[in-house]
PDB file of C-alpha atoms in Angstrom:
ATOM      1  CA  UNK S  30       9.886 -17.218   4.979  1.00  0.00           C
ATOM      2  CA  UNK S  31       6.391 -18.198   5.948  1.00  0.00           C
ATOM      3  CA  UNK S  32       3.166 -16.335   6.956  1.00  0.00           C
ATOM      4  CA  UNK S  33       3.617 -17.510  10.390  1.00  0.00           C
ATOM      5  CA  UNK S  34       6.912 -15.802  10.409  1.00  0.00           C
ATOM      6  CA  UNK S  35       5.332 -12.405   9.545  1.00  0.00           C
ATOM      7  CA  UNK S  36       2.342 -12.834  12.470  1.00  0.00           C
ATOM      8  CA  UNK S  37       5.033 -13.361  14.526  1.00  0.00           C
ATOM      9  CA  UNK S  38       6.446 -10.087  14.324  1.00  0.00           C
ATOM     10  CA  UNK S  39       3.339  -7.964  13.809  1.00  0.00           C
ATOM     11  CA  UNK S  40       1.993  -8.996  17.110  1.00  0.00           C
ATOM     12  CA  UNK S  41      -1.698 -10.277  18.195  1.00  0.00           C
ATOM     13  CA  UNK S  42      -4.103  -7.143  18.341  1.00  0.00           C
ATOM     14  CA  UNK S  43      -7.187  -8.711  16.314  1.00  0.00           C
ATOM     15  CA  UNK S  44     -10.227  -5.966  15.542  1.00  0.00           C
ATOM     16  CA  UNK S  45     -13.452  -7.731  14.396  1.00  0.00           C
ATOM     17  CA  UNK S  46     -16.729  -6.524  13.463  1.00  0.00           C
ATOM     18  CA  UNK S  47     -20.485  -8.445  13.396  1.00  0.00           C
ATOM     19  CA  UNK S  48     -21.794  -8.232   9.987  1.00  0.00           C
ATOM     20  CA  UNK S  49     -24.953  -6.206  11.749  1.00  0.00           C
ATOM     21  CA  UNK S  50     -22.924  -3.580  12.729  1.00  0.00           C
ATOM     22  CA  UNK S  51     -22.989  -0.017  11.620  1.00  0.00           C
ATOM     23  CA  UNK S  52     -20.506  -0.211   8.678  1.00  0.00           C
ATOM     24  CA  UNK S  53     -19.829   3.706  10.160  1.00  0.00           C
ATOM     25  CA  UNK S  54     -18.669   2.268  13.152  1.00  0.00           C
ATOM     26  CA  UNK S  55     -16.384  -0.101  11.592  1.00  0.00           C
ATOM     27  CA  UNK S  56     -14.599   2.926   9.387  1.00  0.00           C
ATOM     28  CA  UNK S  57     -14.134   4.465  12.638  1.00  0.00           C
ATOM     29  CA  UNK S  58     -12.398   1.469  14.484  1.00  0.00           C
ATOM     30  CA  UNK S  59     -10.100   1.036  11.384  1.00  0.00           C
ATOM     31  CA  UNK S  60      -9.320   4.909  11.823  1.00  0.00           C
ATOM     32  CA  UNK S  61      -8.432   4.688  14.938  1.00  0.00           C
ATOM     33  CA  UNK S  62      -6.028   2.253  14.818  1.00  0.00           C
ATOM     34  CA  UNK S  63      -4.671   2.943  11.719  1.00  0.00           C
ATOM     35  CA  UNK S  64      -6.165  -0.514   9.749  1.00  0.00           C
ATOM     36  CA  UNK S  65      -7.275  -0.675   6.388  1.00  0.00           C
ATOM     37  CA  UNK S  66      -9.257  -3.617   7.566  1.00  0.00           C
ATOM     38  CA  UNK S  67     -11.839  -5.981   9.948  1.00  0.00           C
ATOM     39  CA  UNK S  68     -12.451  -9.167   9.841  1.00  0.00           C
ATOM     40  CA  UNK S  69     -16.422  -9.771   9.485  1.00  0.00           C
ATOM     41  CA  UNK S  70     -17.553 -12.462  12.215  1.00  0.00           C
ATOM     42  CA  UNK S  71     -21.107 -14.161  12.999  1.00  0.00           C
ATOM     43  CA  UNK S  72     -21.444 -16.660  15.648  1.00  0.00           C
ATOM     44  CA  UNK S  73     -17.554 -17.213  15.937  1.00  0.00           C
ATOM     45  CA  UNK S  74     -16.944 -18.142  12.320  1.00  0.00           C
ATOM     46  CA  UNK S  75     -15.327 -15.432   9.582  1.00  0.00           C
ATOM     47  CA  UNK S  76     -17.939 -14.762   7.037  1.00  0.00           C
ATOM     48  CA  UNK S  77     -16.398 -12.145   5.295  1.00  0.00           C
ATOM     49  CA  UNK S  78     -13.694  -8.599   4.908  1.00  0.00           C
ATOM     50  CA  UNK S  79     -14.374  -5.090   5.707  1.00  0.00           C
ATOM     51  CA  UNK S  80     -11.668  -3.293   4.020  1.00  0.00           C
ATOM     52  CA  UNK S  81     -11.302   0.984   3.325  1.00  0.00           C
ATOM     53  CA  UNK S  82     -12.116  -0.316  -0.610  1.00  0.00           C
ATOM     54  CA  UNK S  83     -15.666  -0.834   0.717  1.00  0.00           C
ATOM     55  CA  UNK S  84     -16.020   1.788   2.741  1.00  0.00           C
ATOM     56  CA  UNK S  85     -15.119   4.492   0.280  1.00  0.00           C
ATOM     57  CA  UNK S  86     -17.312   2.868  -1.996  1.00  0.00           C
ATOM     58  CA  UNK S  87     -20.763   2.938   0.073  1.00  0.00           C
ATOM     59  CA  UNK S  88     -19.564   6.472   0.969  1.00  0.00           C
ATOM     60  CA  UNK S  89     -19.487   7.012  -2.662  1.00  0.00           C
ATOM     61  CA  UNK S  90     -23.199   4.904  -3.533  1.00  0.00           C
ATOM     62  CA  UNK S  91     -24.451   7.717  -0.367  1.00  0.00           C
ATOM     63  CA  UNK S  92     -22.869  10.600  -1.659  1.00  0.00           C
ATOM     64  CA  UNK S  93     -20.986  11.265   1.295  1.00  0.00           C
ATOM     65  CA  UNK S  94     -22.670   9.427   4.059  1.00  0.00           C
ATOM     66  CA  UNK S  95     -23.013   6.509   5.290  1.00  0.00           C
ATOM     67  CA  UNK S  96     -26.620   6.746   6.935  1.00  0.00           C
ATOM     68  CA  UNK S  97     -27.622   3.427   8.977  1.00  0.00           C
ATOM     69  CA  UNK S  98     -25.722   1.077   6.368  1.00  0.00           C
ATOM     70  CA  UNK S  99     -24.381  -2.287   7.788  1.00  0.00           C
ATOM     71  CA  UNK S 100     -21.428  -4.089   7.103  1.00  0.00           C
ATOM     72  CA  UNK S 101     -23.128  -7.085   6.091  1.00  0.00           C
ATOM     73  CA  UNK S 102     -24.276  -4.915   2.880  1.00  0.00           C
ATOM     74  CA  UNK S 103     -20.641  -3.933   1.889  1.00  0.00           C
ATOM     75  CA  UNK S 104     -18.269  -6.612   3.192  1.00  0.00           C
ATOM     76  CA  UNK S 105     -16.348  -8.939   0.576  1.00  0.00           C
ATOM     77  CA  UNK S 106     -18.251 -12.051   1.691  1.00  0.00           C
ATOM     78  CA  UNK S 107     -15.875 -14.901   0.216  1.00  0.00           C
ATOM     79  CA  UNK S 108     -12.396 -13.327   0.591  1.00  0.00           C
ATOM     80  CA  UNK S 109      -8.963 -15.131  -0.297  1.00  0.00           C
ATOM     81  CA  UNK S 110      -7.189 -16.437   2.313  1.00  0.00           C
ATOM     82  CA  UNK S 111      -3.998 -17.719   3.133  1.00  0.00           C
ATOM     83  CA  UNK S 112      -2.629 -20.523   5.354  1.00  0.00           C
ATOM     84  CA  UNK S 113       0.445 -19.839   7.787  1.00  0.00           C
ATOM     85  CA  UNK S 114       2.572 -22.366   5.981  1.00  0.00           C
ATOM     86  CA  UNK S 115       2.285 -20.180   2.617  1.00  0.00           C
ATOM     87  CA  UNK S 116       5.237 -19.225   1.443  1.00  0.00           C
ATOM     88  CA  UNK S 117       5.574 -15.466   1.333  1.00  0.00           C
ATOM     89  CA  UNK S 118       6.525 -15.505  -2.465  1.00  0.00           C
ATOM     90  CA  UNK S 119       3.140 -17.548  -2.909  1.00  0.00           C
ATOM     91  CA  UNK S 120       1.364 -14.861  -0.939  1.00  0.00           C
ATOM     92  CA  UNK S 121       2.851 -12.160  -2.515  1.00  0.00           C
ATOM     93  CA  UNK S 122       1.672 -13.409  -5.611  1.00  0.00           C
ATOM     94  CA  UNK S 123      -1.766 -14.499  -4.184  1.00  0.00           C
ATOM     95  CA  UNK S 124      -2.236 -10.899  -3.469  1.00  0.00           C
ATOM     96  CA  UNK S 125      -1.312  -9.891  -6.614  1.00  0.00           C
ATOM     97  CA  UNK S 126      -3.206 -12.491  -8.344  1.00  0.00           C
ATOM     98  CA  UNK S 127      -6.278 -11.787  -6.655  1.00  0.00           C
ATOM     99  CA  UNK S 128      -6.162  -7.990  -5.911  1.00  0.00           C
ATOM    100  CA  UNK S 129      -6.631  -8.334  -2.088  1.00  0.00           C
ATOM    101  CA  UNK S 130      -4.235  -6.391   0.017  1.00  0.00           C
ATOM    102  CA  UNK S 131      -5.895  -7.766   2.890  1.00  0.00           C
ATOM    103  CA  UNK S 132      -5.676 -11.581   3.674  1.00  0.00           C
ATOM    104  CA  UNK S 133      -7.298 -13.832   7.083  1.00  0.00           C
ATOM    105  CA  UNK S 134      -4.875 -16.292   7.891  1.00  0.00           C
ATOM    106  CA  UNK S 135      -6.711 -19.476   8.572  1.00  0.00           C
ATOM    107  CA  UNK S 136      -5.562 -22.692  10.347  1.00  0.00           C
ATOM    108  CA  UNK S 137      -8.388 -25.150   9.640  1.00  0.00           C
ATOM    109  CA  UNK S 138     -11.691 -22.986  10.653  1.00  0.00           C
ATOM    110  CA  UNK S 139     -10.090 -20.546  12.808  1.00  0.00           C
ATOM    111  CA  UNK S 140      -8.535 -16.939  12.183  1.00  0.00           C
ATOM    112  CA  UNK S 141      -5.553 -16.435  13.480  1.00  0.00           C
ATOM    113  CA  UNK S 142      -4.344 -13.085  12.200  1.00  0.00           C
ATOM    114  CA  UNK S 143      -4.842 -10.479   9.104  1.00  0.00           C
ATOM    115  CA  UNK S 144      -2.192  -9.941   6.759  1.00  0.00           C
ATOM    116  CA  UNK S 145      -1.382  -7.375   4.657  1.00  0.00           C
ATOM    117  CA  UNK S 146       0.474  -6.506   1.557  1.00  0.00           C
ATOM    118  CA  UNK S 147       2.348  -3.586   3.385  1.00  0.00           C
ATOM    119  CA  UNK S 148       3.078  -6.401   5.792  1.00  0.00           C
ATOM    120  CA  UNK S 149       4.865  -8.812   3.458  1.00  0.00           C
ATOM    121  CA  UNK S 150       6.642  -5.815   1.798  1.00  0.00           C
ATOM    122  CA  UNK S 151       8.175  -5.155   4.770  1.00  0.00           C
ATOM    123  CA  UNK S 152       9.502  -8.687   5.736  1.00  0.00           C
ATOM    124  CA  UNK S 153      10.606  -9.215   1.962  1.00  0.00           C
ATOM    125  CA  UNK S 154      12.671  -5.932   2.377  1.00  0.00           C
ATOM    126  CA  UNK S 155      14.030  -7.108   5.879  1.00  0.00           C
ATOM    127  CA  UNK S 156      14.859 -10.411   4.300  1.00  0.00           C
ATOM    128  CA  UNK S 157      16.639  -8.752   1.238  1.00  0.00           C
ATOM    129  CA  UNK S 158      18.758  -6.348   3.594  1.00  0.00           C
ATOM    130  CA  UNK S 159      19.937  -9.302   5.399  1.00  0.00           C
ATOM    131  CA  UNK S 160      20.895 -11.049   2.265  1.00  0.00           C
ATOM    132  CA  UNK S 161      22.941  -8.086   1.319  1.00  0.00           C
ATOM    133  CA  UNK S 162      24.479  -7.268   4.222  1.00  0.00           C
ATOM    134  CA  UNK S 163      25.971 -10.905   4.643  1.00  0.00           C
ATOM    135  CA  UNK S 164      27.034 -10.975   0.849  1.00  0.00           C
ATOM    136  CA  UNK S 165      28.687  -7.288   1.266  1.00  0.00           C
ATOM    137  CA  UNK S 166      30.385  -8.925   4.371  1.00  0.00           C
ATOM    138  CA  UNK S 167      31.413 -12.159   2.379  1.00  0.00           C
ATOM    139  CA  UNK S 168      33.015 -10.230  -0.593  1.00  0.00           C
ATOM    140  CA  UNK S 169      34.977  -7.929   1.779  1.00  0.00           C
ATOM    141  CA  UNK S 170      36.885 -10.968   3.286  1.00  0.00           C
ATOM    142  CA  UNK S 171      36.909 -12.821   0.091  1.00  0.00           C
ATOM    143  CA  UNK S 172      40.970 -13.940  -0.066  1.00  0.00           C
ATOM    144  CA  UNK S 173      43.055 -12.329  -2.534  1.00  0.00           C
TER     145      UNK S 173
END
């Protein structure tokens, strides 16, 4: 299974964030809709990650608060990233490798999608189920 297997499924909602912006505003789009991450953009190129990680720790550098602090200031600015060819057992040990449970997918220069470990769990336990449900099947009409 590839990466572009995994987009496929987890559909094409893509939330973004300026590295100007108000790093408060970014926590609260990744509330909303239930991300632990952005993708940082600046004149239509990636240039970096917002992920919970660095949220929690500028709320922790303001004891409690986040003030007028930008995202810019936090974000990961050279994060890993992944093809869609990867294999996911490459990924998954990519992520492990490196820590990040967030990863841009990048064809050439361009995003096309954020992956994340939860993500790959998922399709590696779909996969596995499969597997055992066609070997359960193949041992129950195995010929006596």
């Amino acid at each position: 299974m590839q990466v572009s297997e995994i987009l496929k499924v987890k559909g094409n909602a893509l939330y973004t964030i300026a590295p100007e912006g108000k790093l408060a505003e970014g926590g609260s789009v990744m509330a909303q809709h239930n991300m632990g991450s952005l993708v940082v953009m600046d004149k239509g190129r990636m240039v970096g990650m917002l992920t919970f990680k660095e949220v929690l720790q500028a709320i922790d550098k303001g004891r409690g608060a986040l003030g007028d602090a930008r995202v810019g200031d936090v974000m990961e600015h050279d994060p890993v990233t992944t093809s869609p060819a990867m294999e996911v057992n490459d990924l998954r040990r990519t992520m492990i490798d490196s820590g990040a449970r967030y990863l841009p997918v990048m064809e050439r220069d361009t995003l096309i999608g954020v992956i994340s470990f939860r993500d790959v769990a998922k399709a590696v336990l779909e996969e596995q189920d499969f597997e055992n449900r066609m070997l359960k099947g193949y041992i129950k009409n195995w010929p006596e």
